[in-house]
Structure formats: structure tokens, C-alpha cells
Tab-separated table of C-alpha atoms and ligand atoms in Angstrom:
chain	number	residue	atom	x	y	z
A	127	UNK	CA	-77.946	-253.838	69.592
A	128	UNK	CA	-78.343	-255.964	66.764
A	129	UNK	CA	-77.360	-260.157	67.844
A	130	UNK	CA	-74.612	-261.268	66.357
A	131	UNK	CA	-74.596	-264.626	65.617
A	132	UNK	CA	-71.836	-267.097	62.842
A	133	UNK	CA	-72.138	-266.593	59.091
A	134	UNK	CA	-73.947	-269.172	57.809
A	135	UNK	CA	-72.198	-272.601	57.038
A	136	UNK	CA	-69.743	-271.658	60.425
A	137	UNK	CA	-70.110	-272.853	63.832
A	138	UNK	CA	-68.320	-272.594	67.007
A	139	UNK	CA	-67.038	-275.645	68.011
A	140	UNK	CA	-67.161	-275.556	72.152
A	141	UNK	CA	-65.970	-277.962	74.586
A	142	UNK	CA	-66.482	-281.274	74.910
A	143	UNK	CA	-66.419	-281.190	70.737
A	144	UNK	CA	-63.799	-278.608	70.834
A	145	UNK	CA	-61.494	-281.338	72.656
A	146	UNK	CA	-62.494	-283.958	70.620
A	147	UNK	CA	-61.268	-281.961	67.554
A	148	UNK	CA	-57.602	-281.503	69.246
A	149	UNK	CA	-57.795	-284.952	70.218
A	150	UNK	CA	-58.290	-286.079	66.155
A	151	UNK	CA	-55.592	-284.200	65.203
A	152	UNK	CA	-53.124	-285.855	67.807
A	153	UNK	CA	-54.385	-289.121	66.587
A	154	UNK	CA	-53.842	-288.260	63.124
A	155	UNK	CA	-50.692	-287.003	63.692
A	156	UNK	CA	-49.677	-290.121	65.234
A	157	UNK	CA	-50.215	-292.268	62.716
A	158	UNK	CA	-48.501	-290.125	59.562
A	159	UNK	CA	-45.649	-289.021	61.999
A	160	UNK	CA	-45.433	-293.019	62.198
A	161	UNK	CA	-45.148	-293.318	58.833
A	162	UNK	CA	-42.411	-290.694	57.716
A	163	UNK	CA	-44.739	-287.594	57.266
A	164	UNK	CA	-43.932	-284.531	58.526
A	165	UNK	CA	-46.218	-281.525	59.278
A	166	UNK	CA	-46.712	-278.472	56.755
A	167	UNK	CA	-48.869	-275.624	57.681
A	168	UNK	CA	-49.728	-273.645	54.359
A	169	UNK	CA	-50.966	-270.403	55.028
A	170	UNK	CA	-54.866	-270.131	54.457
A	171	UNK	CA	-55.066	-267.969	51.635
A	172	UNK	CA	-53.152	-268.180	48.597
A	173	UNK	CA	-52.977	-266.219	45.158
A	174	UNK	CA	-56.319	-267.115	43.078
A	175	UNK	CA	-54.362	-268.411	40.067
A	176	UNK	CA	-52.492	-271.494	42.674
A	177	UNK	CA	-56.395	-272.863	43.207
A	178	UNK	CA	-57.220	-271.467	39.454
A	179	UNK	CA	-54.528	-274.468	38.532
A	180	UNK	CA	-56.898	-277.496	40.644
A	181	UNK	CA	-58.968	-276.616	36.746
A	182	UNK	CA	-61.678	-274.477	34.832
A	183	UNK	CA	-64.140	-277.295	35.701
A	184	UNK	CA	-63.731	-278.641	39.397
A	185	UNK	CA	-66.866	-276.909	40.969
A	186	UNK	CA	-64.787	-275.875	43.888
A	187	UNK	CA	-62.835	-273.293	41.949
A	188	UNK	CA	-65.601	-272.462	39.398
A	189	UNK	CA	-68.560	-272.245	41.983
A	190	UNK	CA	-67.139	-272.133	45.543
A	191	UNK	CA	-64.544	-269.695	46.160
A	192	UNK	CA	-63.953	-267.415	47.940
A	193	UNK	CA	-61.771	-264.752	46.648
A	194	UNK	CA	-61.627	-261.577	46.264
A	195	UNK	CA	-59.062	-258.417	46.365
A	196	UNK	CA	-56.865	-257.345	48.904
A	197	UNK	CA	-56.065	-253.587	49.745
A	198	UNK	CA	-52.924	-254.087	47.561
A	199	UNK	CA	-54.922	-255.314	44.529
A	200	UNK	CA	-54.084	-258.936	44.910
A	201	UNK	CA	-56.870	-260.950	43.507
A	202	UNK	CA	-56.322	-263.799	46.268
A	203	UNK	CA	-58.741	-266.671	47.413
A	204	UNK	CA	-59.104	-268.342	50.531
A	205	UNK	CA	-58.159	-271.752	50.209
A	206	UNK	CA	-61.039	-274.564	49.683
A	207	UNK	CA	-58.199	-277.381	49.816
A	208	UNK	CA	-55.008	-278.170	50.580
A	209	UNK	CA	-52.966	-279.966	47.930
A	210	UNK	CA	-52.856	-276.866	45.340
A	211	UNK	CA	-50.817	-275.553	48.638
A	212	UNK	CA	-48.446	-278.302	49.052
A	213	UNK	CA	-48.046	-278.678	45.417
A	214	UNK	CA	-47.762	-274.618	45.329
A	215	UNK	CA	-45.054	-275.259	48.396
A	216	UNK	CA	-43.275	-277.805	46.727
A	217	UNK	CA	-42.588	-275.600	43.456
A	218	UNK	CA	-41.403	-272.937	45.799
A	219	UNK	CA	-38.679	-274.693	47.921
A	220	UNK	CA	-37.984	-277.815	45.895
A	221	UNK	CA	-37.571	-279.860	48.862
A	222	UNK	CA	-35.738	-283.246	47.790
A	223	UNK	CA	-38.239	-286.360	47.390
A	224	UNK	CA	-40.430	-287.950	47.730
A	225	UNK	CA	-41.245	-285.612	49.927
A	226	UNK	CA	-44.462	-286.701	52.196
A	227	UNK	CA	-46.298	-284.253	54.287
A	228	UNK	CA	-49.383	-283.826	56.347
A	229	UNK	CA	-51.567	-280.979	56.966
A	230	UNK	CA	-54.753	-279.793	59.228
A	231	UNK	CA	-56.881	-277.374	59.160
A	232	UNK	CA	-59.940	-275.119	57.891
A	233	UNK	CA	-61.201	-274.682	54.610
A	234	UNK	CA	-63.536	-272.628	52.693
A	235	UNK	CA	-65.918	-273.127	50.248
A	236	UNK	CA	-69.081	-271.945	49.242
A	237	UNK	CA	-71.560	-274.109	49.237
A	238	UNK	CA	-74.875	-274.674	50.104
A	239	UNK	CA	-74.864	-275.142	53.958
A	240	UNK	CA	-76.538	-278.681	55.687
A	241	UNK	CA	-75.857	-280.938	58.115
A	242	UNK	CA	-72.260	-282.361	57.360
A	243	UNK	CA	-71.391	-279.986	54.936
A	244	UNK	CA	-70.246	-276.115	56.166
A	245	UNK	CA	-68.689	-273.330	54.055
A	246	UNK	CA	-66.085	-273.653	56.639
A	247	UNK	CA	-64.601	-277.077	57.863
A	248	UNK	CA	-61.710	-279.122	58.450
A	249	UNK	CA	-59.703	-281.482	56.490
A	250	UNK	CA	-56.416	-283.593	57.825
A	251	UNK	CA	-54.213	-285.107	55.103
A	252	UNK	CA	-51.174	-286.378	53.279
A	253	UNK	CA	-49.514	-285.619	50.180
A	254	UNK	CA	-46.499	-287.452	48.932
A	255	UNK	CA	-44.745	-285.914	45.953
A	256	UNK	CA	-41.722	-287.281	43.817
A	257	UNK	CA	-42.638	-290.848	43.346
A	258	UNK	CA	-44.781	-292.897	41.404
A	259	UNK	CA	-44.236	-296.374	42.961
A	260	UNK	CA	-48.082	-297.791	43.180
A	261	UNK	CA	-46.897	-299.388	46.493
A	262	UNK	CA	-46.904	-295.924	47.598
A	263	UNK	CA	-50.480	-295.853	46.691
A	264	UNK	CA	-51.761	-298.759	48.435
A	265	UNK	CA	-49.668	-296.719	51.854
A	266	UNK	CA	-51.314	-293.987	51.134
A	267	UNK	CA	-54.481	-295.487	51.045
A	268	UNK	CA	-53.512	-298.163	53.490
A	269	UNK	CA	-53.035	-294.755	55.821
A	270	UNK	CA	-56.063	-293.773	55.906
A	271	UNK	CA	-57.658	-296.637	56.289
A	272	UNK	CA	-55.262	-297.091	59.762
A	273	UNK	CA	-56.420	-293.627	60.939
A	274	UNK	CA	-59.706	-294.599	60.499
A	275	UNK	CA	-59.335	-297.877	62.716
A	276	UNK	CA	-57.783	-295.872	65.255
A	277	UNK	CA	-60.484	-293.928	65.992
A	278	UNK	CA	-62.299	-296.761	66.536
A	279	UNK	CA	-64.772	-296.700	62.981
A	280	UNK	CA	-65.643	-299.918	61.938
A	281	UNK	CA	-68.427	-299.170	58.881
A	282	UNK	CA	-66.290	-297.366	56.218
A	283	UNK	CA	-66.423	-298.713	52.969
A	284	UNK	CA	-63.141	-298.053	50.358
A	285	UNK	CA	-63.848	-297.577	46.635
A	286	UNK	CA	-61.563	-297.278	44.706
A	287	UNK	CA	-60.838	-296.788	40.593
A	288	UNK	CA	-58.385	-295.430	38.040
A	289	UNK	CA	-58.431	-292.875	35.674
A	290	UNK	CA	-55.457	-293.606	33.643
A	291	UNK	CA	-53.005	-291.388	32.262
A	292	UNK	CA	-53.711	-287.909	30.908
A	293	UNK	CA	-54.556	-288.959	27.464
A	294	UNK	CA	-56.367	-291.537	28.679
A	295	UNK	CA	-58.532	-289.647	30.359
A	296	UNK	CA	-59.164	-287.206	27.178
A	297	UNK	CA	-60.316	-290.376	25.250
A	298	UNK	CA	-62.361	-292.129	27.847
A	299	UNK	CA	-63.602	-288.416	27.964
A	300	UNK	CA	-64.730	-288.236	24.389
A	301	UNK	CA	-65.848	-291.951	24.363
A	302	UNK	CA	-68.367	-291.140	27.440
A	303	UNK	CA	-69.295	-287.875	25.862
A	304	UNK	CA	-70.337	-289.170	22.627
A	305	UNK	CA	-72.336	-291.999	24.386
A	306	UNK	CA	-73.667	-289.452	27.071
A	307	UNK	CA	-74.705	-287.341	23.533
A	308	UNK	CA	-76.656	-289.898	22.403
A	309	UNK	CA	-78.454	-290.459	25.422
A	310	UNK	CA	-78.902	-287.165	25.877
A	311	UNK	CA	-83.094	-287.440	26.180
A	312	UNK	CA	-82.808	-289.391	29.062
A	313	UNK	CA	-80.162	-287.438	31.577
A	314	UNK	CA	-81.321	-284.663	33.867
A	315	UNK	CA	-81.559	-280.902	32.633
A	316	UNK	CA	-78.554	-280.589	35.484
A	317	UNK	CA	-76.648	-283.643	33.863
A	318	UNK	CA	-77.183	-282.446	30.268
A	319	UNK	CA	-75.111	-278.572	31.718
A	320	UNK	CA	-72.605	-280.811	33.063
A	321	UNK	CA	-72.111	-282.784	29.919
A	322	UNK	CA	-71.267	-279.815	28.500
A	323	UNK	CA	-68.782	-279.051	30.821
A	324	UNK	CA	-66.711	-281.563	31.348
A	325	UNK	CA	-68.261	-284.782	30.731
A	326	UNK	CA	-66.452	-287.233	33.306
A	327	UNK	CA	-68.848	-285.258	36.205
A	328	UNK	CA	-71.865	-286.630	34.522
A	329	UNK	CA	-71.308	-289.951	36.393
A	330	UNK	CA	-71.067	-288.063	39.946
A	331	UNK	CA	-75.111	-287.325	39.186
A	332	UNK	CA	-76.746	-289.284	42.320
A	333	UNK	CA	-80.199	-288.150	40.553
A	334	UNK	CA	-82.587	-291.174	39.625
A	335	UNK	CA	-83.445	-290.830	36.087
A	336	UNK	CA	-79.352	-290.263	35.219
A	337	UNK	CA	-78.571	-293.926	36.937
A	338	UNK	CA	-79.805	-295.695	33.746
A	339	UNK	CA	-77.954	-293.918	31.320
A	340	UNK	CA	-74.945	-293.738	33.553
A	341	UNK	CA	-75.370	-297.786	34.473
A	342	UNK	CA	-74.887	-298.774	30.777
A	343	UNK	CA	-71.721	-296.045	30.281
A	344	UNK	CA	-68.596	-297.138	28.769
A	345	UNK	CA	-66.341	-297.585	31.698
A	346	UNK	CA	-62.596	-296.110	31.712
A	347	UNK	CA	-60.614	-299.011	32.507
A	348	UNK	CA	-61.457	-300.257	29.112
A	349	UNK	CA	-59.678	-297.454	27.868
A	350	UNK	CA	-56.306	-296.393	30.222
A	351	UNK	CA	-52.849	-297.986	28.492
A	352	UNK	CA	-51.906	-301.087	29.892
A	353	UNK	CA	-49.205	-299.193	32.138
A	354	UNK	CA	-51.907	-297.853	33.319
A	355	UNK	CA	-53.552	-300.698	34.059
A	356	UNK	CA	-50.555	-302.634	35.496
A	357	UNK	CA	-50.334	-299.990	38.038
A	358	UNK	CA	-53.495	-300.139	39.070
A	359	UNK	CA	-53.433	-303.895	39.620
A	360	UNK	CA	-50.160	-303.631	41.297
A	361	UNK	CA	-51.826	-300.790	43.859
A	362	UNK	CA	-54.719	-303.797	44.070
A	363	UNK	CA	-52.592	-306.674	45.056
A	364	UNK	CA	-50.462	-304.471	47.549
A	365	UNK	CA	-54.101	-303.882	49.119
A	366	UNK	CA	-54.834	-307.469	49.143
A	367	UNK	CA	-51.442	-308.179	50.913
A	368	UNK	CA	-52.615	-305.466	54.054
A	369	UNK	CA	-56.247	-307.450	53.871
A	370	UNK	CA	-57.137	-304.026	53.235
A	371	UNK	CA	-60.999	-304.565	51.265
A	372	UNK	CA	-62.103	-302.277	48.596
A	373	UNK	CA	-64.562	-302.171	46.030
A	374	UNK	CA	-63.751	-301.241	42.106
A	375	UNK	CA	-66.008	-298.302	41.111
A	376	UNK	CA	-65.814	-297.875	37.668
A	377	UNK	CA	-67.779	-294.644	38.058
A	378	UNK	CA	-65.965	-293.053	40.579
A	379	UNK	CA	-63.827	-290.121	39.081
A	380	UNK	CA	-63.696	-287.366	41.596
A	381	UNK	CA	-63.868	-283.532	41.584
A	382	UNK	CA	-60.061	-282.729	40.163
A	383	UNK	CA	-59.150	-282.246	37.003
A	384	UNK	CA	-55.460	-283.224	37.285
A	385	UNK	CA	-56.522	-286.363	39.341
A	386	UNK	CA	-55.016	-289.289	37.359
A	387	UNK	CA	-54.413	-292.947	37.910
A	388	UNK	CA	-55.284	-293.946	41.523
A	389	UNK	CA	-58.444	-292.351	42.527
A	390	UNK	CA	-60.665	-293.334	46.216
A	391	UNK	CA	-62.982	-292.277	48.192
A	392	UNK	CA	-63.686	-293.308	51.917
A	393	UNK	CA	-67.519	-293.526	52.677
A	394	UNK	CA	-69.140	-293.949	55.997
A	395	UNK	CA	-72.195	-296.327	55.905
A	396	UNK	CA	-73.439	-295.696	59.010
A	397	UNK	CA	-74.291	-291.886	57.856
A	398	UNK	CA	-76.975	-290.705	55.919
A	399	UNK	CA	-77.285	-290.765	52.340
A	400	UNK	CA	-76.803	-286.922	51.782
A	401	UNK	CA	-73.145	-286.872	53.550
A	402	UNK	CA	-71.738	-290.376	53.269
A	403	UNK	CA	-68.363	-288.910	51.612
A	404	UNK	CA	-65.613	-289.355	54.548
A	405	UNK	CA	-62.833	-288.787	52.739
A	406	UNK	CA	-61.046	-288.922	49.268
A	407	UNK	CA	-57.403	-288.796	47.358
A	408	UNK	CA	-55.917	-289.771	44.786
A	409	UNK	CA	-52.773	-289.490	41.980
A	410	UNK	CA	-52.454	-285.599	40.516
A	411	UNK	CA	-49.270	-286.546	38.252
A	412	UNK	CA	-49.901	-283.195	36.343
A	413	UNK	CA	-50.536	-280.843	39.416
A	414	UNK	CA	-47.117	-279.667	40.375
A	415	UNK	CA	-46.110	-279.205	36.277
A	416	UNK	CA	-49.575	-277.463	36.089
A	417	UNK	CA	-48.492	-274.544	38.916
A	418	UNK	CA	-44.962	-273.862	37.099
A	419	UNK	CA	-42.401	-277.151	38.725
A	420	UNK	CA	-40.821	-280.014	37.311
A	421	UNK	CA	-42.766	-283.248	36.126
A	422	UNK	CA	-43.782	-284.568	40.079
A	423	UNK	CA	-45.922	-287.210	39.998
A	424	UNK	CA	-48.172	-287.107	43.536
A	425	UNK	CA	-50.636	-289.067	45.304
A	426	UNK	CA	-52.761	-287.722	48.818
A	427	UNK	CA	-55.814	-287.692	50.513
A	428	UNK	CA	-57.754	-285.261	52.610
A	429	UNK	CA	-60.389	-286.748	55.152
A	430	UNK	CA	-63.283	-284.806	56.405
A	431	UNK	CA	-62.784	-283.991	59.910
A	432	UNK	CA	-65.987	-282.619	60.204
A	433	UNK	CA	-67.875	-285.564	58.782
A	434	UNK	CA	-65.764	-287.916	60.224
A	435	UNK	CA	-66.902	-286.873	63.101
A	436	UNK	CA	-70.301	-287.456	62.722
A	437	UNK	CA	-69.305	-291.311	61.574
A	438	UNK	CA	-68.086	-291.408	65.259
A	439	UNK	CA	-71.136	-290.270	66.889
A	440	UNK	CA	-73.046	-292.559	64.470
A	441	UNK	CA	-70.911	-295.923	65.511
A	442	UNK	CA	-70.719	-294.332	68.913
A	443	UNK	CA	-66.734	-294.443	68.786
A	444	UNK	CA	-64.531	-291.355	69.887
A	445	UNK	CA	-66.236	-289.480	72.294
A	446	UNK	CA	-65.020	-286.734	73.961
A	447	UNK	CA	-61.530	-286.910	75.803
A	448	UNK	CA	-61.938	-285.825	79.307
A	449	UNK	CA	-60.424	-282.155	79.840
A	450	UNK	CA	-61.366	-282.135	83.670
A	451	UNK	CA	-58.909	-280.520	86.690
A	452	UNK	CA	-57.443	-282.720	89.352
A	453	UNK	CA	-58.108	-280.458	92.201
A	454	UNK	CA	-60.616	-277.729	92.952
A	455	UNK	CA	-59.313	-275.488	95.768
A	456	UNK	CA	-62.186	-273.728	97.861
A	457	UNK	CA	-60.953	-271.144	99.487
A	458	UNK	CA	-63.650	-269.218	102.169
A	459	UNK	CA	-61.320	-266.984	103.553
A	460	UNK	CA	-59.859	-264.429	101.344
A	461	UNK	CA	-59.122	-266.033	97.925
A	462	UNK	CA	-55.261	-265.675	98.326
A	463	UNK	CA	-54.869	-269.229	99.950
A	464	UNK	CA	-56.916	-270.797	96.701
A	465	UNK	CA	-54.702	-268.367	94.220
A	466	UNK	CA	-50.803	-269.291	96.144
A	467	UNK	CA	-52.068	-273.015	96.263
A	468	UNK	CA	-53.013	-273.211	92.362
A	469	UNK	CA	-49.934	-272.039	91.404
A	470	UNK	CA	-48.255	-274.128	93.937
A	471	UNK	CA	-50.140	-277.245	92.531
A	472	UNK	CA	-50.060	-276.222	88.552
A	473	UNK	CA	-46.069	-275.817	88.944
A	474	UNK	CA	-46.021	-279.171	90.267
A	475	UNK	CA	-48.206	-280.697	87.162
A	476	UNK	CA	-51.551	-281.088	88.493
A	477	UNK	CA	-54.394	-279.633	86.931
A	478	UNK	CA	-56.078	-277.497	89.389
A	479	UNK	CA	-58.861	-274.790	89.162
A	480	UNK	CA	-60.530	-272.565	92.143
A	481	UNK	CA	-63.457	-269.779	92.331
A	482	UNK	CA	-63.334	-266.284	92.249
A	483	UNK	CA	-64.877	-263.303	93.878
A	484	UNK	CA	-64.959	-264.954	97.531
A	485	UNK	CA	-68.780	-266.747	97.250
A	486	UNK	CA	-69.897	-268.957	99.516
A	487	UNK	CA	-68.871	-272.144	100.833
A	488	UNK	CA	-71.879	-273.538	99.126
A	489	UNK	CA	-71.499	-272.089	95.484
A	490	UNK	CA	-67.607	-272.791	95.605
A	491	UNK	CA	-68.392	-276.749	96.320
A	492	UNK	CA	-71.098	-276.568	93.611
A	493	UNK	CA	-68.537	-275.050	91.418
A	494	UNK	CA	-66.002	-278.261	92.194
A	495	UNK	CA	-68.461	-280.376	91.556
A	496	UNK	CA	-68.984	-279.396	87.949
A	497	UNK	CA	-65.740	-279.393	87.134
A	498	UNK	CA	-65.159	-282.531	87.331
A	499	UNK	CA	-62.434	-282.451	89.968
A	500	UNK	CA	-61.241	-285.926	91.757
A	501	UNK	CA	-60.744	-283.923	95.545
A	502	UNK	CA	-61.297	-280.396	96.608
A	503	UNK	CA	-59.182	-278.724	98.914
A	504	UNK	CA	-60.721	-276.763	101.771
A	505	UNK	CA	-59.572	-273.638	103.773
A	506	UNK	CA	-61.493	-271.950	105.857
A	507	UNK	CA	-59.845	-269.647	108.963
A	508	UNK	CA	-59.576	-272.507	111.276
A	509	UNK	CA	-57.329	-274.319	108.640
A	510	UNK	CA	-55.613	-271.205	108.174
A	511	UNK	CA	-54.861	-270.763	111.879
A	512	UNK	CA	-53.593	-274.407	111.975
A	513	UNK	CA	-51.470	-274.432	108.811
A	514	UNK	CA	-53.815	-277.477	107.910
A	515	UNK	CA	-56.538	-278.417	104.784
A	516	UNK	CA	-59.175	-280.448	104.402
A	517	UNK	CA	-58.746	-282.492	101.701
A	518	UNK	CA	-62.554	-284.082	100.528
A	519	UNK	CA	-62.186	-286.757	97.759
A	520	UNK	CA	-65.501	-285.874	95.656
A	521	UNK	CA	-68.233	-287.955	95.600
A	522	UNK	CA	-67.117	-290.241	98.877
A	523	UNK	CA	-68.620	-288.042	101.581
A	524	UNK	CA	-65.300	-287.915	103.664
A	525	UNK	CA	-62.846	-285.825	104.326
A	526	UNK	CA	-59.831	-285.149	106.350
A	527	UNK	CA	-57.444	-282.734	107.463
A	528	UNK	CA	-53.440	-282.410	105.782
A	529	UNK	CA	-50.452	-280.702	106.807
A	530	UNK	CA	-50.326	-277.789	104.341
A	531	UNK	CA	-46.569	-278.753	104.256
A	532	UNK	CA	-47.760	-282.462	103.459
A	533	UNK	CA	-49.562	-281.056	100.657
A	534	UNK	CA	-47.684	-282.234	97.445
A	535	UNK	CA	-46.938	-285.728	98.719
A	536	UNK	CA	-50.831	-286.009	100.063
A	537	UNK	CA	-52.452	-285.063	96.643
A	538	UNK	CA	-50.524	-287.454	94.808
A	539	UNK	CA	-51.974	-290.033	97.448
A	540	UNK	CA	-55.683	-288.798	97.140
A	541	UNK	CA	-55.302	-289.235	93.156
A	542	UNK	CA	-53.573	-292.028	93.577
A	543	UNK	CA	-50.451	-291.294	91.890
A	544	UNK	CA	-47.694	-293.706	92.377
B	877	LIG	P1	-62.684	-283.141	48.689
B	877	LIG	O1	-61.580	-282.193	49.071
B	877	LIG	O2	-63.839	-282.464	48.021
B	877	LIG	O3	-62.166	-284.358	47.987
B	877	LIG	O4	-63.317	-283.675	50.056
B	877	LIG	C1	-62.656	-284.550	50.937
B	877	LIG	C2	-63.507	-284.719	52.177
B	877	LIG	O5	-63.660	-283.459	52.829
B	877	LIG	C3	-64.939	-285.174	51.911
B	877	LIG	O6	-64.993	-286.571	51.844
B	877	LIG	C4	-65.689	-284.629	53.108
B	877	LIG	O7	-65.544	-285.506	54.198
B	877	LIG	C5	-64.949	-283.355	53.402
B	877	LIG	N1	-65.674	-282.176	52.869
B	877	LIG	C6	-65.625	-281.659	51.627
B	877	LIG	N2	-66.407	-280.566	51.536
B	877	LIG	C7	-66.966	-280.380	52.752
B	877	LIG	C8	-67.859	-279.414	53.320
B	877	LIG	N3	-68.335	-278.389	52.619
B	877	LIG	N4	-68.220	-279.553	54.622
B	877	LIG	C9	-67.745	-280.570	55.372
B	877	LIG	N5	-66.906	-281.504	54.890
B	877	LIG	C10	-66.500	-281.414	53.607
């Protein structure tokens, strides 16, 4: 038989982790559901041309994707993000607005699997659509940044920059091309493809000998209109007023093509180097006009959970919540006693577990032990015979003997219930 193991870039996330995962979500939906969002759940794969419209040069779509054809001849892709989706959604039942959502779940991209970065893996996220208030930019953003704290993070860092409006962006684009040109001797062999491409990426390049070129670049603000720029100072000062600390990054432009205006990213500085990158959003004014809709403007963000994740383990915040049973009921007589009184107990809103197949005494206290039960019930024939059970708080070393008819009321005492 040939061993089956995941596709590369997939894992199976068990349990503690796989509790810890649910246990994000809640929190995350906590704080959005706080804050007027409500939940969308956009299926996972979409037609190619919806993630075709996220732009001929975002890597995701050019490099990543996986698409191919379905048995009816549907060229379809599975999804790599989320806020073609929504935007997708929001052409297709023209909710009223601003309408502000939040999503979670898997995504899928190709890439080049490492530590903190999977060809499968989980973002949460918000996207609010219909307004272009930069207070809602600095909630958006503020958002995050709450989620964050929630969990208990402490070392995330918040850059943040604009890109100005769409023709803005085409004559930064030019600007930093022709300077980019010039310099051309100096960038990378990779840098000098992506120039050609779509210039704006060049300044992604973490590679050494690009940081000198890319250091003395023209930077963008000094060419976005000066709506443009009062938005972005208004999105700063409503930042300020939430003591919420950022840093400008004139160099920060992000994968999207229809990403305009507001732009951040969320970095962890307790992780390494390689997978810093905890999260991202930013304005996509020309997104939903881009996949057939009305003028929308939008803003979002989509945090790694994944990566997030591994900020936790690295501040040692957000550990696993525990998943354990109240009550273990051993059962040496026949099995039905354990099987009537778990149903019994479970109806009643405990959390109860037993063993099966009638093992020992021995094995069915070693299995109560690991699971991290608070008593164990005992019946064995003499308990039978008296319509008793031995109830052993675990870990104490004592035990006594219950009424069965007491039982309820006599749990509720042993886990101290009020
Ligand atoms: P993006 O959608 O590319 O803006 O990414 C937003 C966030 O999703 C990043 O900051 C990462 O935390 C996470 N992310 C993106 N790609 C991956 C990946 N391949 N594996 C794990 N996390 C990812």
C-alpha cells in the first residue's frame, strides 16, 4: 500500500491547535460582530475571470492559482483571497451600504511551501463597501489592531502608506519607473523582470543590493492630489485620536493592483524575518467597478490566521483552550451503566466521556486520567446491586459512594457548580 500522506504546503491541524483555531475565529468574530459586521461565507471557488479582475500583475493571480476546468468546461479557480468574493458578492445582490462584512476561512495559493507560509491557509477579515469616509479607515484599521490585543499580542508593528488615486498611481508609476530605468545596473536580475512588469513591486524586493536603489526612490506621496493627501492625513489623525501608533512607509505598496489610497500591513516582530507579514488591507476604490458594479469605493483587511498564530506561540499568548470532559464514567460491569449514564449526564449539559469494549478497571482509570476529566464515576456490580456510585474526584485520592438517584445534584457538587 503506498502511505498517503498531505500535499505539500497542507497540514492537518489536530487538537490542541485544532481548538485553538475555533477559538480565533470566536474571538474574531467577537470583535467585528461588535462593530456592525456581519458574517459572509463565499463559496471557495469562483469563476477564474472574478480573481482574473484582483490584475494581470498581482503574483497571486499570475503565479499562484489554482484553476483549472470543471467537467462542464468552466475554467474556475480556487480562491487565493477573499475580497474579489465579497466584491464579486456585492455586484451580485447589491446589498444597500456601506455594507461591512467579515469572512473566515481557507485559501489557496501556490507557492513555494515554508514555515509560515502553506499553499493552503487561513485568513479572517473585513470588507466594508459603499463609503469612502477615511474615519472608516482608521476603524478598519483600528479593528484589527483590537483583534490583535485581544489575543493577547503585544509586538505588532502597523505601517501604514497611501497610494493615491488611480491616476496617481499611473504617474508615481512612471516617475519610479523612469528612475528605476536609470538605475537599472544596480537592481537584481529578479528586480530588473519585475520592473518590467509593473514597476511599483520593485520596492517589495527585500534583496540587499536593490535597498540602495530603492532607498533613494522617489516616494508616492510626493505625487497623490492633495485630496488624496487630505485623506490620508485625516485617516492619520483619527489614528492618533485611538493612540493607535503606526509608522509611514513610503515604500509599502502591496500586492493588488486596484489597491488605492489607504494601504497597511500588520507585522509581527517577534517572528522571524522570512514570515513577519501578519496581516494587510487596504482601499480597492476600483475593485467592485473592475468585476462589472457601480463605482463602490472599499476598504478591508485579511489577517493571517496561520501566521498569527505563530506570533502567539512566539509572545507565548493564546494557547490552547481547554476541550477536556467533566466526567469520565468507568463502567466494569457491562458497559450499559457507562452508556445510560452519559446520555443521562450529556442531556443535562455536562461534558462526559466513558470507555468502550469492557477493559479493565485499570485501563478505564488510565483512560480518565488522560482525558482530562475533574471526577470519574465508578460502577462495578456491588454499586450496581446497591443502586449506588463511587464518585472519585481525580487527582485527590478519595472517593465516595452516591445515590445513583442523587446523581445530578452530586456532580454539580463535585465540580463545584453553584
Ligand atoms: P495577502 O492576502 O497576501 O495580503 O496576505 C494577508 C496575510 O495573509 C499575510 O499577512 C499573511 O499573514 C497571510 N498569508 C498570505 N499568504 C500566505 C501563505 N501562503 N501562507 C500563510 N499565510 C499567508
Amino acid at each position: 500500500m503506498p502511505e498517503f500522506k498531505t500535499s505539500p504546503g497542507t497540514r492537518d491541524i489536530l487538537a490542541p491547535d485544532s481548538a485553538r483555531w475555533r477559538s480565533f475565529q470566536d474571538v474574531f468574530a467577537r470583535t467585528v460582530e461588535a462593530a456592525g459586521y456581519s458574517y459572509i461565507i463565499p463559496p471557495m471557488f469562483e469563476d477564474l475571470d472574478v480573481f482574473l479582475r484582483l490584475g494581470e500583475a498581482t503574483e497571486v493571480v499570475t503565479k499562484e492559482m489554482y484553476d483549472f476546468h470543471d467537467k462542464g468546461g468552466r475554467h474556475v479557480a480556487l480562491r487565493p483571497e477573499q475580497t474579489a468574493s465579497v466584491c464579486r458578492a456585492f455586484v451580485e445582490h447589491r446589498p444597500t451600504t456601506p455594507w461591512k462584512v467579515w469572512y473566515s476561512g481557507p485559501n489557496f495559493r501556490y507557492e513555494k511551501p515554508q514555515q509560515g507560509r502553506y499553499r493552503q491557509f487561513d485568513q479572517v477579515g473585513v470588507e466594508a463597501l459603499g463609503a469612502d469616509d477615511p474615519l472608516l479607515d482608521a476603524e478598519v484599521i483600528a479593528l484589527a489592531a483590537k483583534f490583535y490585543a485581544d489575543l493577547g499580542l503585544k509586538k505588532v508593528h502597523l505601517s501604514i502608506n497611501t497610494l493615491g488615486d488611480e491616476g496617481d498611481r499611473e504617474k508615481y508609476s512612471q516617475k519610479l519607473a523612469k528612475y528605476l530605468r536609470e538605475n537599472e545596473k544596480s537592481l537584481t536580475a529578479e528586480s530588473r523582470a519585475t520592473l518590467e512588469r509593473n514597476p511599483l513591486r520593485v520596492l517589495d524586493s527585500k534583496r540587499e543590493p536593490d535597498q540602495k536603489v530603492i532607498e533613494a526612490a522617489p516616494v508616492i506621496r510626493d505625487s497623490i492630489s492633495t485630496t488624496a493627501n487630505e485623506h490620508f492625513e485625516t485617516v492619520l489623525q483619527a489614528l492618533d485620536a485611538l493612540n493607535i501608533e503606526y509608522e509611514i512607509n513610503n515604500r509599502l505598496v502591496r500586492g493588488l493592483d486596484y489597491y488605492r489610497r489607504t494601504t497597511f500591513e500588520f507585522t509581527s516582530i517577534a517572528l522571524e524575518a522570512a514570515h513577519t507579514a501578519i496581516g494587510g488591507g487596504g482601499r480597492y476604490d476600483g475593485l467592485v467597478e473592475a468585476l462589472g458594479g457601480p463605482a463602490t469605493p472599499g476598504i478591508g483587511f485579511a489577517l493571517g490566521l496561520d501566521r498569527t498564530l505563530l506570533a502567539c506561540d512566539a509572545e507565548k499568548v493564546f494557547g490552547a483552550p481547554l476541550t477536556a470532559v467533566d466526567v469520565f464514567v468507568v463502567d466494569t460491569v457491562n458497559g450499559r451503566h457507562a452508556h445510560e449514564l452519559c446520555h443521562l449526564l450529556r442531556s443535562n449539559g455536562f461534558r462526559a466521556d466513558r470507555a468502550y469494549d469492557l477493559r479493565s478497571m485499570k485501563a478505564q482509570m488510565k483512560s480518565a486520567d488522560r482525558s482530562g476529566a475533574k471526577i470519574a464515576l465508578i460502577i462495578g456490580s456491588e454499586e450496581v446491586e446497591k443502586s449506588t456510585i463511587m464518585l472519585r474526584p481525580m487527582g485527590s485520592g478519595e472517593q465516595y459512594s452516591i445515590a445513583r438517584k442523587d446523581l445530578l445534584g452530586e456532580v454539580r457538587k463535585a465540580l463545584d457548580i453553584k
